[in-house]
Amino acid sequence: MGEAATETTDRRTPSFAWGGVGIVVLVQAAVLTVLSGGYGFHRDEFYFLAAGKRLAWGYVDQPPLTPALARVAAGLFGETPAGLRVVATLAGVATVVVLALVARELGGGYAAQVVTAVVTALSGYVLVVSHMLSTTTIDMLVWSVLGLLTVKLLKSGDGRWWLAIGAVTGVGLLNKWLVPLLLVALAVAVGITGPRKVFRTWWLAAGAVIALAAVAPVLVWEAGHGWPMLTFAGDISGDDDNRLMFVPLQIAYLSPVLVPVWIAGAVRLWKTPRLRALALAYPILCVVLLALGGKPYYSLPLLMLLTAAGVQPALEWFGRRKARRWWLVAAAVGAVVSLAIGLPVVPTQALGPVLALNKEQGEQVGWPGFVTTVADAWRQVPDPATAVIFTSNYGEAGALEHAGITAYSAHLAYGDWGPPPDRLDGAVLLVGEFDRPARAFTGCRQVAVQDTGIDNDEQGTPVALCTGTTAGWSTLWRSLRHF
């Protein structure tokens, strides 16, 4: 990939490509904004809106940052998909800028920075998580910023960068509990390859104090509630599909076209002694995630860092070969595929092939029909004043709540938000699949089935009308709780 590419730490840092990168992010923001209302809310977005209306320092499955952002976005821009996704768009734009800054920090000039911005904005992973608000959306930005700060720390050896790393880590811990995995991978890598002197400074302790201070209220909440996040994380790690599809899905999520680019980035960093740890951190993180059963996309922000490092040597390599026109064709095809996978540009009736790679597209389809199905079934309830709608998951409860229909669920944080009052001792409209409904509900008969028109989690959802419960809701609630 060229000897010059291995000497990034000895070069003067180029100027930032404000013009080129600015154009890229303006186009990115425009496209995301125009398409932000496509299909509709994702089930998780209903959940974030509901959690945002019940702000707390923690929830059984997540810290408070994303629900808080959902509340702010809904208040400022409206409780609509487009309004909520302003946050996702801004996070996506910021991620592109940060990775262009990584390319600059590694000695990349104008072309390398702009191409980094383009490939980042068009990667399937960034498109998916920039289109809708999720904890992963914020995590992507946090990890990218931590990657940039780590590059600065390793290049300069200036311990003061630990203060910024601590602050960003604190923000990350307010959003999701994955940041420690990145820090562990980086720490182990630096411990193996150096420069280990970055650990021998009191600035590291100061950064740790900042991170702990930021997340302290969440830790107090977790401790007071029995550390529910550990239970939730254990449920995720039990999914063997995460391990089987770990490598293939990472390649597919980022884009197969970018494989030679991030490989070039890994080689480039490995040949740069002060930055070698960044190349080693990625396989270390993958090993940790495979051992824990983590989801394949958890490590993608670190893979994006390798991609940013690989753009300049890739440009130099392809510039010397006539085959570059074929790579451009492949890149164009890859971009089209990423757009189809990540954004609502494919008609819903043709989403089948897309769902094989991005099932989240399907989770944005069919919610208005779902609400109508439940509302129609509710009309069959003999005495609505004493009846309850009880759903099997947070998405169903959130969609009904957003539509102004009172519904309860024992799933995740909805379980903490309480059972129906015991005075509601009449009929129960059961929405969804339940493991053991006979233990809690009596006289159940199916009255409707949801047809979303596509193969998503709500396709075929049954709706049953039950005559009542076997005990009061407060008595049953603990047995109904589930993660």
XYZ file of C-alpha atoms in Angstrom:
483
model
C 0.000 0.000 0.000
C 3.026 2.290 -0.111
C 5.761 3.072 2.375
C 4.511 6.612 2.859
C 1.270 5.329 4.304
C 3.117 3.819 7.289
C 4.577 7.114 8.458
C 1.408 8.953 9.384
C 2.662 10.084 12.763
C 5.632 11.920 11.262
C 3.668 14.061 8.862
C 2.175 17.424 9.505
C -1.594 17.069 9.908
C -3.305 18.307 6.708
C -6.013 20.943 6.717
C -9.539 19.707 7.146
C -11.531 19.399 3.906
C -14.408 21.607 5.025
C -15.737 22.181 1.520
C -15.797 18.601 0.275
C -16.861 17.019 3.541
C -19.418 19.779 4.013
C -21.054 18.965 0.672
C -21.157 15.260 1.562
C -22.880 15.822 4.890
C -25.323 18.349 3.440
C -26.416 15.769 0.856
C -26.500 13.103 3.545
C -28.672 15.246 5.821
C -31.003 16.182 2.954
C -31.538 12.564 1.893
C -32.083 11.348 5.460
C -34.519 14.182 6.143
C -36.548 13.658 2.978
C -36.839 9.919 3.651
C -37.226 10.146 7.425
C -40.982 9.662 7.306
C -40.818 6.602 5.074
C -42.623 3.421 6.197
C -43.265 4.782 9.718
C -42.118 4.393 13.306
C -39.876 1.500 14.276
C -41.120 -0.515 17.264
C -38.110 0.672 19.293
C -39.000 4.299 18.580
C -42.452 3.795 20.116
C -40.640 2.417 23.159
C -38.242 5.370 23.372
C -41.154 7.794 23.171
C -42.934 5.939 25.975
C -39.774 5.835 28.095
C -39.146 9.517 27.420
C -42.514 10.302 28.948
C -41.429 8.401 32.059
C -37.906 9.744 32.431
C -35.738 7.935 34.957
C -32.029 7.394 35.568
C -32.372 3.905 34.182
C -34.599 1.272 32.652
C -34.296 -2.501 32.824
C -32.713 -2.688 29.368
C -30.980 0.651 28.849
C -29.627 3.852 30.432
C -31.633 7.071 29.995
C -29.938 9.034 27.196
C -31.832 7.806 24.130
C -35.292 8.102 25.768
C -34.328 11.611 26.902
C -33.292 12.535 23.360
C -36.565 11.089 22.060
C -38.492 13.313 24.448
C -36.545 16.409 23.408
C -36.914 15.657 19.696
C -40.635 14.975 20.000
C -41.102 18.202 21.960
C -39.160 20.314 19.469
C -40.054 18.704 16.138
C -43.240 16.755 16.776
C -44.074 13.203 17.806
C -43.697 11.903 14.263
C -41.097 9.683 12.592
C -39.583 12.724 10.861
C -39.494 14.729 14.088
C -37.970 11.952 16.165
C -35.345 11.149 13.537
C -33.809 14.598 13.511
C -31.569 13.246 16.283
C -30.594 10.235 14.169
C -29.791 12.439 11.194
C -27.582 14.719 13.269
C -25.785 11.726 14.785
C -25.185 10.278 11.320
C -23.821 13.564 10.018
C -21.574 13.959 13.057
C -20.230 10.421 12.600
C -19.254 11.170 9.000
C -17.425 14.334 10.071
C -15.617 12.511 12.890
C -14.383 9.741 10.599
C -13.217 12.305 8.047
C -11.277 13.868 10.934
C -9.765 10.446 11.649
C -8.593 10.254 8.030
C -7.093 13.745 8.424
C -5.418 12.822 11.703
C -3.775 9.889 9.936
C -2.315 12.155 7.270
C -5.082 11.915 4.703
C -5.369 14.903 2.409
C -8.412 16.488 0.803
C -9.296 13.501 -1.401
C -8.855 10.952 1.386
C -11.051 12.940 3.755
C -13.819 13.447 1.213
C -13.779 9.805 0.100
C -13.864 8.735 3.746
C -16.940 10.903 4.222
C -18.602 9.425 1.122
C -17.964 5.764 1.957
C -19.020 6.323 5.564
C -22.253 8.079 4.607
C -23.081 5.336 2.076
C -22.197 2.319 4.196
C -25.168 0.140 5.018
C -24.591 0.306 8.759
C -24.506 4.106 8.891
C -27.591 4.398 6.680
C -29.568 1.975 8.834
C -28.799 3.568 12.187
C -28.958 7.157 10.866
C -32.444 6.612 9.487
C -34.073 5.784 12.823
C -33.419 6.711 16.436
C -31.922 3.923 18.519
C -29.289 3.396 21.180
C -27.051 2.118 18.381
C -27.361 5.481 16.621
C -25.781 7.290 19.546
C -23.335 4.455 20.216
C -22.015 4.703 16.653
C -21.146 8.365 17.195
C -19.675 7.799 20.669
C -17.412 4.976 19.484
C -16.281 7.032 16.483
C -15.364 9.967 18.717
C -13.508 7.639 21.092
C -11.616 6.265 18.099
C -10.566 9.768 17.045
C -9.490 10.664 20.584
C -7.524 7.430 20.880
C -5.672 8.225 17.663
C -4.774 11.636 19.098
C -3.664 10.101 22.395
C -1.469 7.455 20.798
C 0.041 9.854 18.274
C 0.870 12.600 20.718
C 1.374 10.685 23.964
C -0.295 13.665 25.657
C -2.147 12.308 28.687
C -4.570 15.198 28.723
C -6.553 13.425 26.036
C -7.709 11.062 28.797
C -9.978 13.844 30.058
C -11.859 13.964 26.756
C -11.905 10.164 26.570
C -13.391 10.039 30.068
C -16.071 12.591 29.226
C -17.127 10.799 26.023
C -17.069 7.466 27.841
C -19.424 8.918 30.415
C -21.832 10.007 27.691
C -21.582 6.571 26.111
C -22.405 4.868 29.412
C -25.492 7.054 29.724
C -26.645 5.559 26.431
C -25.553 1.909 26.341
C -23.319 -0.480 28.273
C -21.118 -1.476 25.324
C -18.433 1.214 25.658
C -16.413 -0.764 28.257
C -15.929 -3.519 25.669
C -14.268 -1.041 23.319
C -12.094 0.343 26.120
C -11.032 -3.146 27.197
C -10.104 -4.084 23.625
C -8.087 -0.888 23.194
C -6.389 -1.249 26.588
C -5.370 -4.849 25.929
C -4.100 -3.911 22.477
C -2.027 -1.015 23.821
C -0.730 -3.257 26.577
C 0.508 -5.706 23.955
C 1.847 -3.348 21.288
C 2.434 -0.084 23.137
C 2.898 2.758 23.621
C 2.294 1.678 27.234
C 3.520 4.998 28.553
C 0.063 6.472 27.892
C -1.113 4.523 30.959
C 1.560 5.979 33.207
C -0.110 9.307 33.906
C -2.503 10.663 36.486
C -4.600 12.053 33.623
C -5.919 8.492 33.124
C -7.290 8.444 36.667
C -8.792 11.889 36.124
C -10.541 10.690 32.987
C -11.902 7.669 34.847
C -13.285 9.943 37.557
C -15.061 12.059 34.938
C -16.636 8.970 33.366
C -17.759 7.586 36.734
C -19.172 10.949 37.801
C -21.252 11.120 34.616
C -22.679 7.639 35.000
C -22.971 7.587 38.825
C -26.753 8.231 38.921
C -27.326 5.339 36.522
C -25.147 3.027 38.626
C -27.103 3.995 41.723
C -30.356 3.254 39.906
C -29.053 -0.122 38.690
C -27.861 -1.098 42.156
C -31.197 -0.115 43.657
C -33.077 -2.258 41.151
C -30.898 -5.377 41.359
C -28.735 -4.722 38.263
C -31.417 -5.639 35.689
C -29.085 -4.831 32.797
C -27.058 -7.943 33.669
C -30.159 -10.106 33.248
C -31.008 -8.420 29.972
C -27.443 -8.803 28.657
C -27.514 -12.476 29.615
C -30.613 -13.018 27.496
C -28.893 -11.469 24.452
C -25.727 -13.524 24.899
C -27.714 -16.752 24.781
C -28.461 -16.294 21.077
C -26.112 -18.608 19.148
C -27.159 -16.975 15.844
C -25.054 -13.977 16.906
C -21.965 -16.203 16.827
C -22.813 -18.082 13.634
C -23.449 -14.937 11.606
C -20.864 -12.702 13.271
C -18.362 -12.417 10.413
C -20.751 -12.589 7.411
C -23.071 -9.941 8.812
C -20.258 -7.533 9.635
C -19.118 -7.689 6.021
C -22.674 -7.282 4.768
C -23.615 -4.494 7.181
C -20.659 -2.257 6.368
C -20.483 -3.210 2.652
C -18.534 -6.006 0.934
C -17.000 -3.370 -1.364
C -15.200 -1.838 1.614
C -13.462 -5.059 2.682
C -10.181 -4.237 0.854
C -10.316 -0.702 2.271
C -10.558 -1.688 5.938
C -7.965 -4.416 5.410
C -5.671 -1.742 3.973
C -6.422 0.366 7.045
C -5.547 -2.464 9.406
C -2.264 -3.095 7.572
C -1.447 0.608 7.548
C -2.022 1.005 11.267
C -0.094 -2.158 12.072
C 2.907 -0.766 10.211
C 2.748 2.415 12.271
C 4.272 1.552 15.685
C 2.446 4.202 17.696
C -0.933 3.253 16.163
C -0.479 -0.511 15.971
C -2.868 -1.051 18.865
C -5.781 0.254 16.785
C -5.291 -2.565 14.290
C -5.071 -5.184 17.041
C -8.051 -3.852 18.998
C -10.533 -4.936 16.328
C -9.773 -8.690 16.423
C -9.569 -8.530 20.221
C -13.017 -6.928 20.340
C -14.387 -9.571 17.952
C -13.056 -12.382 20.159
C -14.679 -10.792 23.219
C -18.003 -10.379 21.418
C -17.933 -13.955 20.123
C -17.279 -15.210 23.646
C -20.138 -13.120 25.035
C -22.523 -13.810 22.163
C -22.735 -10.123 21.267
C -24.499 -8.964 18.130
C -22.410 -8.660 14.936
C -22.964 -4.922 14.558
C -21.517 -4.127 17.991
C -17.970 -3.974 16.607
C -18.790 -2.093 13.395
C -17.772 1.378 14.661
C -14.237 0.074 15.174
C -14.329 -1.441 11.683
C -15.346 1.979 10.379
C -12.221 3.410 12.019
C -10.099 0.910 10.089
C -11.949 1.929 6.931
C -11.094 5.588 7.525
C -7.463 4.567 7.969
C -7.527 2.565 4.750
C -8.966 5.130 2.360
C -5.687 6.906 1.584
C -3.619 3.757 0.848
C -6.558 2.321 -1.100
C -6.719 5.468 -3.243
C -2.977 5.224 -3.896
C -3.229 1.537 -4.785
C -6.218 1.882 -7.094
C -4.748 4.977 -8.694
C -1.884 2.870 -10.043
C -4.105 0.210 -11.627
C -6.300 0.144 -14.704
C -8.825 -2.046 -12.884
C -9.962 0.943 -10.866
C -12.907 1.509 -13.210
C -14.277 -1.901 -12.228
C -13.859 -1.038 -8.586
C -15.832 2.156 -9.184
C -18.602 0.104 -10.757
C -18.557 -2.237 -7.777
C -18.614 0.744 -5.424
C -21.648 2.181 -7.226
C -23.466 -1.153 -7.018
C -22.537 -1.413 -3.328
C -23.909 2.067 -2.685
C -27.220 1.213 -4.357
C -27.504 -1.968 -2.303
C -26.720 -0.062 0.903
C -29.361 2.542 0.100
C -31.949 -0.181 -0.532
C -31.051 -1.962 2.687
C -30.817 1.101 4.906
C -33.464 3.548 3.680
C -37.199 3.283 2.889
C -36.799 3.363 -0.889
C -38.091 -0.139 -1.700
C -41.896 -0.632 -1.907
C -43.107 -2.499 1.180
C -44.465 -5.377 -0.887
C -40.978 -5.966 -2.315
C -39.097 -5.860 1.007
C -38.535 -9.615 1.213
C -34.893 -9.690 0.017
C -34.070 -6.558 2.045
C -35.307 -8.123 5.291
C -32.742 -10.893 4.959
C -30.038 -8.309 5.711
C -31.958 -5.649 7.612
C -35.017 -6.863 9.464
C -35.397 -3.408 11.017
C -36.981 -2.172 7.789
C -39.838 -4.586 8.370
C -40.334 -3.398 11.944
C -41.346 0.001 10.570
C -44.201 -1.417 8.504
C -47.785 -2.221 9.452
C -48.280 -0.339 12.708
C -51.340 1.714 11.624
C -53.019 -1.530 10.550
C -52.042 -3.143 13.837
C -53.688 -0.329 15.789
C -56.831 -0.678 13.677
C -56.939 -4.439 14.275
C -56.747 -3.974 18.036
C -59.253 -1.112 18.031
C -61.741 -3.239 16.067
C -61.283 -6.128 18.500
C -61.767 -3.764 21.438
C -65.265 -3.031 20.203
C -66.187 -6.637 21.028
C -65.374 -6.149 24.717
C -68.645 -6.319 26.702
C -67.712 -3.779 29.420
C -64.782 -1.550 28.361
C -64.866 0.327 31.683
C -63.439 -2.688 33.540
C -61.461 -4.261 30.668
C -57.735 -4.202 29.892
C -55.628 -4.408 26.745
C -52.560 -6.511 27.557
C -49.795 -6.881 24.979
C -46.921 -9.340 24.683
C -44.173 -6.828 23.890
C -43.113 -3.203 24.208
C -43.590 -2.460 20.503
C -47.267 -3.363 20.593
C -47.866 -1.426 23.811
C -45.916 1.570 22.493
C -47.807 1.674 19.195
C -51.153 1.619 20.990
C -50.013 4.233 23.502
C -48.865 6.503 20.682
C -52.312 6.129 19.106
C -53.972 7.213 22.352
C -55.129 3.728 23.381
C -54.372 2.645 26.954
C -52.472 -0.631 26.916
C -50.332 -2.553 29.369
C -47.435 -4.929 28.968
C -45.115 -6.834 31.298
C -42.250 -6.672 28.795
C -39.017 -4.830 29.721
C -39.597 -1.333 31.146
C -43.362 -1.579 30.628
C -43.276 -4.169 33.396
C -41.775 -1.587 35.742
C -44.380 0.959 34.785
C -46.904 -1.168 36.588
C -49.844 -3.508 36.251
C -53.370 -2.383 35.538
C -55.314 -1.394 38.676
C -56.949 -4.371 40.375
C -60.306 -2.641 39.965
C -60.032 -3.440 36.240
C -61.226 -6.996 36.798
C -63.257 -7.474 33.661
C -62.401 -8.813 30.218
C -58.841 -8.862 28.881
C -57.899 -8.285 25.272
C -54.693 -10.260 24.809
C -52.491 -8.984 21.989
C -49.622 -11.179 20.824
C -48.080 -14.527 21.667
C -47.871 -15.581 25.320
C -46.033 -18.555 26.781
C -48.484 -19.507 29.521
C -51.729 -17.502 29.173
C -53.855 -20.254 30.748
C -52.266 -19.614 34.150
C -53.373 -15.989 34.210
C -56.376 -15.607 31.913
C -59.684 -17.433 31.565
C -62.134 -18.070 28.761
C -59.869 -16.907 25.929
C -60.956 -17.051 22.301
C -59.190 -15.632 19.276
C -61.037 -12.726 17.688
C -58.505 -11.329 15.189
C -55.155 -11.896 13.503
C -52.848 -9.106 12.373
C -51.791 -9.135 8.720
C -48.928 -6.707 8.054
C -48.419 -7.907 4.490
C -44.728 -8.669 5.076
C -42.685 -11.088 7.152
C -42.022 -9.053 10.294
C -42.441 -9.684 14.019
C -46.101 -8.642 14.038
C -47.188 -10.693 11.038
C -49.822 -13.167 12.250
C -50.071 -11.618 15.717
C -53.183 -13.099 17.356
C -55.679 -11.054 19.315
C -57.719 -12.970 21.882
C -60.633 -11.894 24.066
C -60.584 -13.413 27.555
C -63.356 -13.266 30.124
C -60.988 -12.300 32.930
C -57.942 -13.115 35.033
C -57.276 -15.902 37.546
C -56.209 -13.364 40.193
C -55.782 -9.641 40.640
C -53.308 -7.910 38.348
C -51.012 -6.990 41.240
C -50.812 -10.659 42.213
C -50.191 -11.901 38.680
C -47.770 -9.203 37.609
C -44.539 -10.773 38.815
C -45.252 -14.032 36.965
C -46.086 -12.085 33.791
C -42.846 -10.045 33.762
C -40.437 -11.023 30.992
C -37.338 -9.779 29.181
